[in-house]
Tab-separated table of C-alpha atoms and ligand atoms in Angstrom:
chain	number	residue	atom	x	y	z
A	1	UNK	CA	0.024	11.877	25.679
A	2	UNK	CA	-3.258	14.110	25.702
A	3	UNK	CA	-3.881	12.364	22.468
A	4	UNK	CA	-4.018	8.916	24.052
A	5	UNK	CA	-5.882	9.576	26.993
A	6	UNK	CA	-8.775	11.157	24.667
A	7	UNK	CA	-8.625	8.255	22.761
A	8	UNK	CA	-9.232	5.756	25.228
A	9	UNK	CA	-11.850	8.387	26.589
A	10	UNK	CA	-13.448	8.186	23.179
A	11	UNK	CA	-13.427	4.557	22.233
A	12	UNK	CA	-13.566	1.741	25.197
A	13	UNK	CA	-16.463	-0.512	22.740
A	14	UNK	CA	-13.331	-0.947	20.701
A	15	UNK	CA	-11.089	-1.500	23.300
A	16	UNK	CA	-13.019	-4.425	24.209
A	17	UNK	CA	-13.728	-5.584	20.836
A	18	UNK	CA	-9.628	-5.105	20.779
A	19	UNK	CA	-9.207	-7.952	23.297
A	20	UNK	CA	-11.789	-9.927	21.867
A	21	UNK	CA	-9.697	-10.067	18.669
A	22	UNK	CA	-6.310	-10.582	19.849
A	23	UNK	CA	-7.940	-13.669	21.019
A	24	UNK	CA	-9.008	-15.151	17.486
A	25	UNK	CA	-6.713	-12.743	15.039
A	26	UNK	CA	-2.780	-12.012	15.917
A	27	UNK	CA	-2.405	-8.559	16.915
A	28	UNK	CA	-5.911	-8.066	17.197
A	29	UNK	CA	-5.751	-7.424	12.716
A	30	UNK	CA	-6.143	-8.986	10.118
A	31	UNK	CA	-3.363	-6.705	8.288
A	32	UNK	CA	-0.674	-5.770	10.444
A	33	UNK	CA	-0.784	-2.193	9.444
A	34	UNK	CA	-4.284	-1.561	10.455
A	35	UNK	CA	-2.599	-2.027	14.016
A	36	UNK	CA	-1.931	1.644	15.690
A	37	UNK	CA	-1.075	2.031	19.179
A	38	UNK	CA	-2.833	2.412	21.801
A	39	UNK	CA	-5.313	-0.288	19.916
A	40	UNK	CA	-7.284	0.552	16.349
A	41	UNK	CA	-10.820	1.514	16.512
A	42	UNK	CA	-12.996	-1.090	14.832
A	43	UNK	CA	-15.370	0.453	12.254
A	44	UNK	CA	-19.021	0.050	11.983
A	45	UNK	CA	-20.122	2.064	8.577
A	46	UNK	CA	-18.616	3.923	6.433
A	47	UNK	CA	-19.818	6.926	3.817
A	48	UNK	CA	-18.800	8.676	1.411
A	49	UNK	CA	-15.871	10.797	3.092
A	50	UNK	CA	-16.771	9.493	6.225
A	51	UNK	CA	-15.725	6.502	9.328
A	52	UNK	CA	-17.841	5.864	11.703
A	53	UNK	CA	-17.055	3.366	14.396
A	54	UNK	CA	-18.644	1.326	16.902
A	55	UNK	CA	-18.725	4.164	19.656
A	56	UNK	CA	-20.331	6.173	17.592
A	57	UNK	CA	-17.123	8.907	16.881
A	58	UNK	CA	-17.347	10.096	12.952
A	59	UNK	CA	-13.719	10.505	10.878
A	60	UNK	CA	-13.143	12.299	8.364
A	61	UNK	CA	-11.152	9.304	6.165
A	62	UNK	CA	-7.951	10.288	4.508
A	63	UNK	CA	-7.119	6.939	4.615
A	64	UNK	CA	-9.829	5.723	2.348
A	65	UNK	CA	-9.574	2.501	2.167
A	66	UNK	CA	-5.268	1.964	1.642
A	67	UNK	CA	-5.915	5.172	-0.896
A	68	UNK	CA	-8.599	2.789	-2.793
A	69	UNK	CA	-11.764	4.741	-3.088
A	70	UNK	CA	-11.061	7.520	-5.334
A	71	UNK	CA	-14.915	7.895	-4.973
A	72	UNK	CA	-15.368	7.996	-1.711
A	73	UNK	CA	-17.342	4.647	0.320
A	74	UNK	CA	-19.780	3.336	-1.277
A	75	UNK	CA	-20.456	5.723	-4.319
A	76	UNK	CA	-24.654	5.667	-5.212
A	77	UNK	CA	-23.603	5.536	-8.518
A	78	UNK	CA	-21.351	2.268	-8.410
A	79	UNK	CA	-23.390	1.072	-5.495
A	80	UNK	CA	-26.436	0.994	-8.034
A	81	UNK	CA	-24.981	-0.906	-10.703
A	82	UNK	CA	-23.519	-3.234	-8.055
A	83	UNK	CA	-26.943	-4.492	-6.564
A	84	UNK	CA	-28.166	-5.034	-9.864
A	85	UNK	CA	-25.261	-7.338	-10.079
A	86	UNK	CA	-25.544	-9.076	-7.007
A	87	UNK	CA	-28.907	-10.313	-8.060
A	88	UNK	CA	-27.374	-11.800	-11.338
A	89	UNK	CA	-24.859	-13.679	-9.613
A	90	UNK	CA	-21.810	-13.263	-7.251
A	91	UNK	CA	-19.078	-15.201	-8.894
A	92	UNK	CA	-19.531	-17.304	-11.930
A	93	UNK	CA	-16.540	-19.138	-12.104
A	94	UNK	CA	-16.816	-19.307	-16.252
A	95	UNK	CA	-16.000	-17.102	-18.509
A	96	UNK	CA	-18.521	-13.314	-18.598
A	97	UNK	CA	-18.801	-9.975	-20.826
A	98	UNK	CA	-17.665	-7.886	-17.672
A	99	UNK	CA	-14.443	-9.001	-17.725
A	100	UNK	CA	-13.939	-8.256	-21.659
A	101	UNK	CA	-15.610	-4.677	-20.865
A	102	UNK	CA	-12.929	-3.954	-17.815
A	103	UNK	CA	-10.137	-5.191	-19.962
A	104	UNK	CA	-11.472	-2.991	-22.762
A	105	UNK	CA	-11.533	-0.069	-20.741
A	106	UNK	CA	-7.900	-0.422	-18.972
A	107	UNK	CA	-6.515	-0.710	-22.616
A	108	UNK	CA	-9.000	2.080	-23.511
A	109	UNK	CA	-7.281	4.333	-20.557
A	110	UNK	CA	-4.157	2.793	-19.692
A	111	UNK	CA	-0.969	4.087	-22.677
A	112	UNK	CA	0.778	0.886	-22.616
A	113	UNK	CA	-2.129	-1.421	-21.698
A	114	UNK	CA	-2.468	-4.217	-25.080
A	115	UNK	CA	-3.952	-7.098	-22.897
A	116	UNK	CA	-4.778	-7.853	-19.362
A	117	UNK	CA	-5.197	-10.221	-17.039
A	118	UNK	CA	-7.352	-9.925	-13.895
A	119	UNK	CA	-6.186	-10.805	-9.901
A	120	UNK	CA	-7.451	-10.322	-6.915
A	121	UNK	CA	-4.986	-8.043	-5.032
A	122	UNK	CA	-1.687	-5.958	-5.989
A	123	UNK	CA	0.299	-8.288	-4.421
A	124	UNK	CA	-0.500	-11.609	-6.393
A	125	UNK	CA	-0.375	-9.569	-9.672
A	126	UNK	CA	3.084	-8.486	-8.639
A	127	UNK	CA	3.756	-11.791	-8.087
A	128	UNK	CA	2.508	-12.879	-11.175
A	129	UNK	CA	3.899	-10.085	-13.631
A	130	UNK	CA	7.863	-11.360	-11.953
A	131	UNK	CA	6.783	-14.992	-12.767
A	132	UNK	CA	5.936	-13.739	-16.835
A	133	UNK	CA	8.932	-11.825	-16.578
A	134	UNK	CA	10.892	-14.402	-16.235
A	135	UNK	CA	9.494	-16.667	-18.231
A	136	UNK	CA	9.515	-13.687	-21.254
A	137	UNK	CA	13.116	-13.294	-20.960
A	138	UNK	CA	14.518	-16.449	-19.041
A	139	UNK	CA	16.234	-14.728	-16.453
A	140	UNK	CA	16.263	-14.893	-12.751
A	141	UNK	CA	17.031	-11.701	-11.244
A	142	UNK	CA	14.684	-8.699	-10.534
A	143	UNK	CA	15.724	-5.514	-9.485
A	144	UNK	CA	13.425	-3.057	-7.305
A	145	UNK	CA	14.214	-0.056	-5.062
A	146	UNK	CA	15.139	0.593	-1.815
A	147	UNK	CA	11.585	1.530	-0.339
A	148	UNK	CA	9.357	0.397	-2.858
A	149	UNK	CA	6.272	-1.757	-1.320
A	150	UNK	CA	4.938	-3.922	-3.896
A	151	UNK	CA	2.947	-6.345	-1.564
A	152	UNK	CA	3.666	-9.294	0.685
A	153	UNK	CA	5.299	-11.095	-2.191
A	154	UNK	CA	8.506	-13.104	-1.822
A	155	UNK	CA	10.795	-11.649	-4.559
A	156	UNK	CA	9.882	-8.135	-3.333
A	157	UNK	CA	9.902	-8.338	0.622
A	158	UNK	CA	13.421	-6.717	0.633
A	159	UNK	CA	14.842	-3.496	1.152
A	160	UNK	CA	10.987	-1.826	2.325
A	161	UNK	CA	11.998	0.572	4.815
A	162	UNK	CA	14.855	0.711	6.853
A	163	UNK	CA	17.684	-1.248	7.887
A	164	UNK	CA	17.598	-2.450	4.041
A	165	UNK	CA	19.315	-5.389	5.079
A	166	UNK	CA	16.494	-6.840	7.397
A	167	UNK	CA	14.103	-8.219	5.139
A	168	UNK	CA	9.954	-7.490	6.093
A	169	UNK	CA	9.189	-10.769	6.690
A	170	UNK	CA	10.594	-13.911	8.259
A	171	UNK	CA	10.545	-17.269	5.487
A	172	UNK	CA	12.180	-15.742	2.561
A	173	UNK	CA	14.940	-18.590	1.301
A	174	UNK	CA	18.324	-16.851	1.014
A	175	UNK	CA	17.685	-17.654	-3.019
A	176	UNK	CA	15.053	-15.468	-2.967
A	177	UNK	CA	17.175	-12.798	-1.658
A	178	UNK	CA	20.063	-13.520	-4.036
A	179	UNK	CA	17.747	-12.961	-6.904
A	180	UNK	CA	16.605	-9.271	-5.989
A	181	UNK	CA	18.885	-5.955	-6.392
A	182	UNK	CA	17.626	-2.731	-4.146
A	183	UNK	CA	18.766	-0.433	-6.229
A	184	UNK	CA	18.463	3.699	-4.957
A	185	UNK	CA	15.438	5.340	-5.877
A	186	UNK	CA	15.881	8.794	-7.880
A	187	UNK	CA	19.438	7.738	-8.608
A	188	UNK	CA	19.786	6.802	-12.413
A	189	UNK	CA	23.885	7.383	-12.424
A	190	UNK	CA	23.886	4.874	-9.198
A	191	UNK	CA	21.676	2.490	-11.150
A	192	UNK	CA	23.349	2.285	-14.221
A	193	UNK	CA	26.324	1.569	-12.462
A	194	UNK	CA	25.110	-1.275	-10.505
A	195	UNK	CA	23.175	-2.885	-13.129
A	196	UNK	CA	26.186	-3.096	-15.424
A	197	UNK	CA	27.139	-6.866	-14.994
A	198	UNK	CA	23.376	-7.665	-14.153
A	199	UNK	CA	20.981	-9.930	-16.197
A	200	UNK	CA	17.854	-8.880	-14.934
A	201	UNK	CA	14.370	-10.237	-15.697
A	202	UNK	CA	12.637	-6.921	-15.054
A	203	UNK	CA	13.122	-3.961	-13.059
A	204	UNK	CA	10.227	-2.956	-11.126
A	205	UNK	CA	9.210	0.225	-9.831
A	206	UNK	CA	6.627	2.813	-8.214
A	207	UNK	CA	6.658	5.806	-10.017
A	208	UNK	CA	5.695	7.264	-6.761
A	209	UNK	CA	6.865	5.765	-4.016
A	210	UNK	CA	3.637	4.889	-1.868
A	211	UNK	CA	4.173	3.334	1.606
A	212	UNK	CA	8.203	4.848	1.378
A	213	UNK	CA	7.403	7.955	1.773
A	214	UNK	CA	5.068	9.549	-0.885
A	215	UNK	CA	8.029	10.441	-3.018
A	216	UNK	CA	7.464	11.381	-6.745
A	217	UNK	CA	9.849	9.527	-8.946
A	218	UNK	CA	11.896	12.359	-11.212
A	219	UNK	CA	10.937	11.903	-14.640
A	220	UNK	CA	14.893	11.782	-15.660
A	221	UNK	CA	14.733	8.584	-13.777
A	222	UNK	CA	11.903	7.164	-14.852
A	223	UNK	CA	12.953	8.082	-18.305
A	224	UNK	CA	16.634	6.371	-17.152
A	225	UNK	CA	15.042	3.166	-16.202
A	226	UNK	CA	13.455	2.894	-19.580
A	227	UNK	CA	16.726	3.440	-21.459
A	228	UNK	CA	18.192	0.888	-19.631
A	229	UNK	CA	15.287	-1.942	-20.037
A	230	UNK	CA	15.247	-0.901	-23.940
A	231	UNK	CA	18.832	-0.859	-24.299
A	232	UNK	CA	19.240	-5.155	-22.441
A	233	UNK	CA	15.890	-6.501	-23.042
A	234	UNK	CA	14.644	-6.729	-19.616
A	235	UNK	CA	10.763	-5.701	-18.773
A	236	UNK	CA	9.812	-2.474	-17.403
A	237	UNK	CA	7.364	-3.028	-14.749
A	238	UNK	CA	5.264	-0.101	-13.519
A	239	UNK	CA	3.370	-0.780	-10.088
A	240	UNK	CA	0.267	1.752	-10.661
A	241	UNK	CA	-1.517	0.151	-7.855
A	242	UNK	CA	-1.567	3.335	-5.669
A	243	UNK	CA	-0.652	5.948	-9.187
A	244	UNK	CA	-3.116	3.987	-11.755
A	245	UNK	CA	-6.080	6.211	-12.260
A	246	UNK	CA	-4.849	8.509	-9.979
A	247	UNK	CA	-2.040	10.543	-11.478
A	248	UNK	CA	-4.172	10.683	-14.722
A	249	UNK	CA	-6.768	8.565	-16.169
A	250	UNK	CA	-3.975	6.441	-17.720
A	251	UNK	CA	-1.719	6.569	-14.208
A	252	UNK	CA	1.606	7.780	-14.014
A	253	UNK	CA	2.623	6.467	-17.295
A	254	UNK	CA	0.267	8.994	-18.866
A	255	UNK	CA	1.235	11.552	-16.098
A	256	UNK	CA	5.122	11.400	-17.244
A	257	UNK	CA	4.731	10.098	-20.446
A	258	UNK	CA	6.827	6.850	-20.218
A	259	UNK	CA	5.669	3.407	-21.066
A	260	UNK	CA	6.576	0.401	-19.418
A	261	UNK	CA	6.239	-2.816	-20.427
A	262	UNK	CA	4.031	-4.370	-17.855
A	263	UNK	CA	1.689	-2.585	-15.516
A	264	UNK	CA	0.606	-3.613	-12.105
A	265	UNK	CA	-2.511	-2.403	-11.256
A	266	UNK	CA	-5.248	-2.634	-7.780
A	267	UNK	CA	-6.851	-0.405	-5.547
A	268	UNK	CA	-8.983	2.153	-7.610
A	269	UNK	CA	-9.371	-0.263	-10.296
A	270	UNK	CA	-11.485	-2.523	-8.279
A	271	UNK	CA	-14.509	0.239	-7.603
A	272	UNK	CA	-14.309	-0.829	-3.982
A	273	UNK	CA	-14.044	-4.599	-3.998
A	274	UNK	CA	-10.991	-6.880	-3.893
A	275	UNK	CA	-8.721	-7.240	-7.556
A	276	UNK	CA	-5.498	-6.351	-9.018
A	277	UNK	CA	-4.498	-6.106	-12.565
A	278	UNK	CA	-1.553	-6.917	-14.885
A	279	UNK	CA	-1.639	-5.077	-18.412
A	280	UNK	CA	0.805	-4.791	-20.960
A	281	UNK	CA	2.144	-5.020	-24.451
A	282	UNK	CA	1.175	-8.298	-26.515
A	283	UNK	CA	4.234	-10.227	-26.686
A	284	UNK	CA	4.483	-10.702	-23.314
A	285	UNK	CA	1.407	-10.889	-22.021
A	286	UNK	CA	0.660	-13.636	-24.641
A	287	UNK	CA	3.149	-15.575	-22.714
A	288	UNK	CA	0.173	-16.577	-20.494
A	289	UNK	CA	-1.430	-18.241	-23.147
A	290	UNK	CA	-1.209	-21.910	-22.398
A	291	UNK	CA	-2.418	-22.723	-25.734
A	292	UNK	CA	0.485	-20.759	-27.631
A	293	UNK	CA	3.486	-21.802	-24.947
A	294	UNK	CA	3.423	-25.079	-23.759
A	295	UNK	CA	4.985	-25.966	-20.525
A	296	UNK	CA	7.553	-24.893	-19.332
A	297	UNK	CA	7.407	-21.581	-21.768
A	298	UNK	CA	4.023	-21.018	-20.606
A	299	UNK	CA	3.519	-18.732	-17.287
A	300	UNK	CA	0.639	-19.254	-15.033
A	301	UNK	CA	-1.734	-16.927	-13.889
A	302	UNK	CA	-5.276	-17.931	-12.573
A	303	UNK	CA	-7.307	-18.452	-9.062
A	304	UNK	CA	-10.830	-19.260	-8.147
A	305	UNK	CA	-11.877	-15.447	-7.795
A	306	UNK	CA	-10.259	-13.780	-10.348
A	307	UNK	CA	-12.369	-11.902	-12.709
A	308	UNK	CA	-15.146	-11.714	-10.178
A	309	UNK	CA	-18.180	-10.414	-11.262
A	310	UNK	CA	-19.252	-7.938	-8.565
A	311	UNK	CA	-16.010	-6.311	-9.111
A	312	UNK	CA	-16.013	-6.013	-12.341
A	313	UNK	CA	-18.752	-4.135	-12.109
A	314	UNK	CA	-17.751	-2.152	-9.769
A	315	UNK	CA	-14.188	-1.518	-11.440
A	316	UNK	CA	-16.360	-0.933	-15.128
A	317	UNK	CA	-18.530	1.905	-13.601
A	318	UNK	CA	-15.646	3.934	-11.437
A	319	UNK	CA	-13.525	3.958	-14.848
A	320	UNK	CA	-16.057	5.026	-17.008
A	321	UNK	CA	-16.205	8.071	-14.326
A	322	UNK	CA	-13.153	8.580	-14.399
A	323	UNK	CA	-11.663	8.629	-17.804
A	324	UNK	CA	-12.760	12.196	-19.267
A	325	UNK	CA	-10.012	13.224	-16.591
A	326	UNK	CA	-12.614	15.926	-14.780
A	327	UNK	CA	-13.093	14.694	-11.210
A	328	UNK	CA	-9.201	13.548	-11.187
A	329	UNK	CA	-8.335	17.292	-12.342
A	330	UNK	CA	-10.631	18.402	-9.596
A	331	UNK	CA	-9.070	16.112	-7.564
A	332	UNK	CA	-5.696	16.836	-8.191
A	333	UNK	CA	-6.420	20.742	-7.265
A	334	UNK	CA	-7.590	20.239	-4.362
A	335	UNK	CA	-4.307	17.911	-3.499
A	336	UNK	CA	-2.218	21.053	-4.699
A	337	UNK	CA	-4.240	23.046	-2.294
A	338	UNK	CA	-4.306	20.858	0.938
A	339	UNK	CA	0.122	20.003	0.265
A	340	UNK	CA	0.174	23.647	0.478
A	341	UNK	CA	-1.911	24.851	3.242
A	342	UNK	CA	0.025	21.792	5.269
A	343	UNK	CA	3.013	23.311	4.877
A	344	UNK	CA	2.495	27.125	5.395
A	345	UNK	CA	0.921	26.125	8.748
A	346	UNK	CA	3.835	24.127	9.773
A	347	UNK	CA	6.083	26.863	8.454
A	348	UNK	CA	4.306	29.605	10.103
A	349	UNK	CA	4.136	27.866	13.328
A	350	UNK	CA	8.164	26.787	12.885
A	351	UNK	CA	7.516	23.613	12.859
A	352	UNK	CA	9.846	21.719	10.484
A	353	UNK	CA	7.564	19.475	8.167
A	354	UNK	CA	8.433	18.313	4.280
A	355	UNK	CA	4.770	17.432	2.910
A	356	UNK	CA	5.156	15.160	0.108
A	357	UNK	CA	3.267	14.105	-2.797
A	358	UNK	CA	1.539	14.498	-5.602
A	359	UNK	CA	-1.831	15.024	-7.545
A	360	UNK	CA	-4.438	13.475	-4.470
A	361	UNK	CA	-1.902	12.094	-2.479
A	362	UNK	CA	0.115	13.591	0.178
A	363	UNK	CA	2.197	12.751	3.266
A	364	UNK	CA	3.665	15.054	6.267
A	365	UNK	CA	7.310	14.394	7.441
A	366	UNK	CA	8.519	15.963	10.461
A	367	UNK	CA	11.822	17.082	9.240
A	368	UNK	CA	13.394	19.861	7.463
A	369	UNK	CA	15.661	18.008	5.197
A	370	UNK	CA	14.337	17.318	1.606
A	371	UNK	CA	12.916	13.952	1.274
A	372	UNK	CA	13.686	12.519	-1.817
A	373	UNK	CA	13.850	8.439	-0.988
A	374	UNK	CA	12.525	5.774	1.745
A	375	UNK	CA	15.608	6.725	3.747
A	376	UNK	CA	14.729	10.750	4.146
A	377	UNK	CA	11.486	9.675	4.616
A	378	UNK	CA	12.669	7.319	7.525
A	379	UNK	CA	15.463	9.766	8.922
A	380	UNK	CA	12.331	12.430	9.827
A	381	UNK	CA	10.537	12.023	13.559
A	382	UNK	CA	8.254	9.138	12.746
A	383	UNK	CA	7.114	9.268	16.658
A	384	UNK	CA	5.771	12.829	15.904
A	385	UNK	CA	4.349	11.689	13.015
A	386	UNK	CA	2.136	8.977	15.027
A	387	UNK	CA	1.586	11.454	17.674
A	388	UNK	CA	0.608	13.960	14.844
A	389	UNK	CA	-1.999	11.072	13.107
A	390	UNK	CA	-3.296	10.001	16.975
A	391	UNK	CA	-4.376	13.750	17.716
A	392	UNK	CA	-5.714	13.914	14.604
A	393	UNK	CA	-7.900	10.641	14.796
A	394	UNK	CA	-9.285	12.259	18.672
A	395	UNK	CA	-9.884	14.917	16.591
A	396	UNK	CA	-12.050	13.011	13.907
A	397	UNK	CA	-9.746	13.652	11.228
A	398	UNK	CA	-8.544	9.475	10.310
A	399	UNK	CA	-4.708	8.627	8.735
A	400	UNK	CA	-3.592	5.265	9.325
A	401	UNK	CA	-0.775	6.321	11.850
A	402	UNK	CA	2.084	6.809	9.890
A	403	UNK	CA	0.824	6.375	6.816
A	404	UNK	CA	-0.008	8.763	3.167
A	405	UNK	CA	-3.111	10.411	3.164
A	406	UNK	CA	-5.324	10.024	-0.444
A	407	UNK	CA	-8.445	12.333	-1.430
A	408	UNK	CA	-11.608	11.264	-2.879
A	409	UNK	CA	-14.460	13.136	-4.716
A	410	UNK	CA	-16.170	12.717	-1.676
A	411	UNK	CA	-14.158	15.154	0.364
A	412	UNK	CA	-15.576	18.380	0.511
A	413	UNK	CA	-13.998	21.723	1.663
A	414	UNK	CA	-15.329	21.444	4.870
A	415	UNK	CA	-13.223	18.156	5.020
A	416	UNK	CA	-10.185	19.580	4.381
A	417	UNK	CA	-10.470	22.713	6.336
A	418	UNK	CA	-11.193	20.792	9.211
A	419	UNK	CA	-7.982	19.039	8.438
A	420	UNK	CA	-6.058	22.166	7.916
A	421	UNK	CA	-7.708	23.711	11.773
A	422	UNK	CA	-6.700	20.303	13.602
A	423	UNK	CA	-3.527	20.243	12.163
A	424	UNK	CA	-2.630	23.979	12.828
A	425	UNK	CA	-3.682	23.501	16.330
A	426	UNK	CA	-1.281	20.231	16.405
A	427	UNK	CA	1.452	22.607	15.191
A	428	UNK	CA	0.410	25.342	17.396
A	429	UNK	CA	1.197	22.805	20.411
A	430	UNK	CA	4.340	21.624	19.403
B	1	PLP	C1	2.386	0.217	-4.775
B	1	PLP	C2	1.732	-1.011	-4.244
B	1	PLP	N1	1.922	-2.170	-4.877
B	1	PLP	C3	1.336	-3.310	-4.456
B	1	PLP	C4	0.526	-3.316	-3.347
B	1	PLP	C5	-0.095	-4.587	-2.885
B	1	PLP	O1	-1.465	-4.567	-3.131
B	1	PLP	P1	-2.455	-5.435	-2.232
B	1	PLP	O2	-2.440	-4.847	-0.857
B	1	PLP	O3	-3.770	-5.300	-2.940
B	1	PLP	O4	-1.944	-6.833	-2.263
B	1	PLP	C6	0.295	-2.125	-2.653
B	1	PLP	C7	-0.584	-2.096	-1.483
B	1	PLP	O5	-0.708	-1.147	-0.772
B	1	PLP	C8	0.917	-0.936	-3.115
B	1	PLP	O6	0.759	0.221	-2.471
């Protein structure tokens, strides 16, 4: 409660600018997530690890962007190449070399990557990559896991976070339902047994599970899921869209060494602007070639921005910083580091916190059971855990309430320690 009335101490310019908006934008957002209670603050710059917003109060951003900016805002580096850009043009609409050069370099990095095709956010290349799936094998059912957040999607709006059985969104035709398994995350013997009698178009999964929980798949399972998509020729889909260029320069496919057979990518790949991704192996990726399969074997992918040439810039120049693997091995020890400090303090101050995660990604779960899937992750205090983010935000330290924290190369040790102080003193008060 101390932690809301310092907030509203701190931040009455976006109070107002709160009411202003729930005027013109429902709930005040224009994602529904951005939304924390009492009211979000509304941002006026950003930089490098750093929020600042319109009453002048500085965060520290673990947030960074929905885990985007690997590089921290607005990297000089990309932030160079992308002015030069912007004065060659903003979106061609025809055919350009920067969108052969990305797709070079995600086939470059990514294991299983053969071809690509560029979107504009995770969620339509989800929904694309079910679409080719389908049309590849001529099936209708897709199977995904309980907890898995793929985007706003249709086919994937089910079984997000618990009760399983309401789905996230209002609209979705009982077909769409029908044609979706939730199968158990982490729980190969469970899956087999449910997919037994199934024809399934793909099975789709995050090999960590982002918005869930920030719950590391077990590579048994991962390995399980492949076995089982070899074994009745239905498509492994990977959604890297938090893990891609993350995990490892290749994503979690490199990290545990198991290929899919399509791979949904976003976020990092995008060097700070809008895009998404699907990559995979020839055959079917080729089934988006309208000039090899005509209709109704052909499976279409397009829209006015995709391919945009501002962020393909951006996306060309934060791979080509990436891929030697350095800053993400720097990155990933300092994720080691700040999973581990989290939970001595907790544990020293007897508070009972699981802190999840892996290489720059992390998440704090008031509980002392083991959380292993979306419904561990959802059994643990959740109101602590907005009560934990709030005190941290009055603090200057910025997670989306309830949500994973991500690291950048922009975080220094200062940032982190200051983390590590604020949340000791949370736990200290508990
Ligand atoms: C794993 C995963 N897949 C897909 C999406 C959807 O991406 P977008 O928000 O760009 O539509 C997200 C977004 O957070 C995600 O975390």
């Amino acid at each position: 409660m101390v932690g809301l009335k310092n907030y509203g101490l701190r931040t009455s310019k976006s109070r107002r600018l709160y009411e202003k908006a729930c005027k013109v934008l429902p709930a005040g957002v224009s994602y529904i997530i951005r939304h924390f209670e009492p009211y979000p603050f509304y941002t006026a710059e950003a930089k490098g690890s750093k929020l600042f917003d319109v009453d002048g109060n500085e965060y520290i951003d673990f947030w960074i962007g929905h885990c985007s900016l690997i590089l921290g805002h607005s990297p000089p580096e990309i932030m160079e190449e992308v002015k030069q850009q912007i004065e060659k043009g903003t979106q061609y609409g025809t055919s350009h070399e920067l969108e052969i050069a990305l797709a070079e370099q995600v086939v470059g990095m990514v294991p299983s990557a053969e071809m690509v095709r560029f979107t504009n956010s995770g969620t339509e290349a989800t929904m694309y990559s079910i679409r080719l799936a389908r049309t590849y094998t001529g099936r209708e059912k897709i199977a995904k896991f309980e907890g898995g957040w793929h985007g706003g999607y249709d086919a994937v709006h089910t079984a997000v976070k618990p009760p399983l059985d309401i789905p996230e969104s209002g609209g979705l035709t009982s077909g769409t339902s029908k044609d979706t398994l939730a199968l158990p995350y982490n729980d190969i013997e469970e899956v087999r047994r449910r997919v037994k009698n199934e024809e399934m178009a793909a099975i789709i999964v995050e090999p960590v599970i982002g918005a869930g929980g920030c719950i590391p798949a077990e590579r048994e399972f991962l390995m399980g899921l492949r076995e089982i998509c070899s074994e009745r020729g239905t498509l492994l889909i990977f959604d890297e869209v938090i893990t891609g260029f993350r995990l490892s320069p290749g994503g979690a496919q490199q990290h545990y060494g198991i290929l899919p057979d399509i791979t949904i990518l976003g976020k990092i790949l995008g060097g700070g602007f809008p895009v998404g991704a699907i990559a995979g192996r020839q055959e079917p990726m080729q089934q988006m070639d309208a000039l090899t399969y005509k209709r109704p074997r052909f499976s279409f992918h397009g829209g006015t921005f995709c391919a945009n040439p501002i962020t393909m810039t951006a996306g060309l120049a934060t791979l080509r910083m990436l891929e030697d693997g350095r800053l993400l091995n720097e990155l990933d020890k300092h994720g080691d580091y700040v999973r581990g400090q989290l939970s001595d303090i907790f544990e020293k101050c007897r508070v009972n916190v699981q802190v999840t995660g892996v290489s720059s990604l992390f998440h704090t779960h008031f509980t002392e059971e083991e959380v292993k899937d979306v419904h561990g992750a959802f059994r643990a205090d959740r109101e602590r855990l907005l009560d934990y983010h709030l005190h941290l935000i009055t603090k200057g330290v910025f997670f989306l309430p309830g949500k994973n924290g991500a690291l950048s190369t922009a975080h220094t040790d200062e940032d982190v320690n200051r983390l590590l102080t604020e949340a000791e003193a949370y736990a200290r008060g508990v």
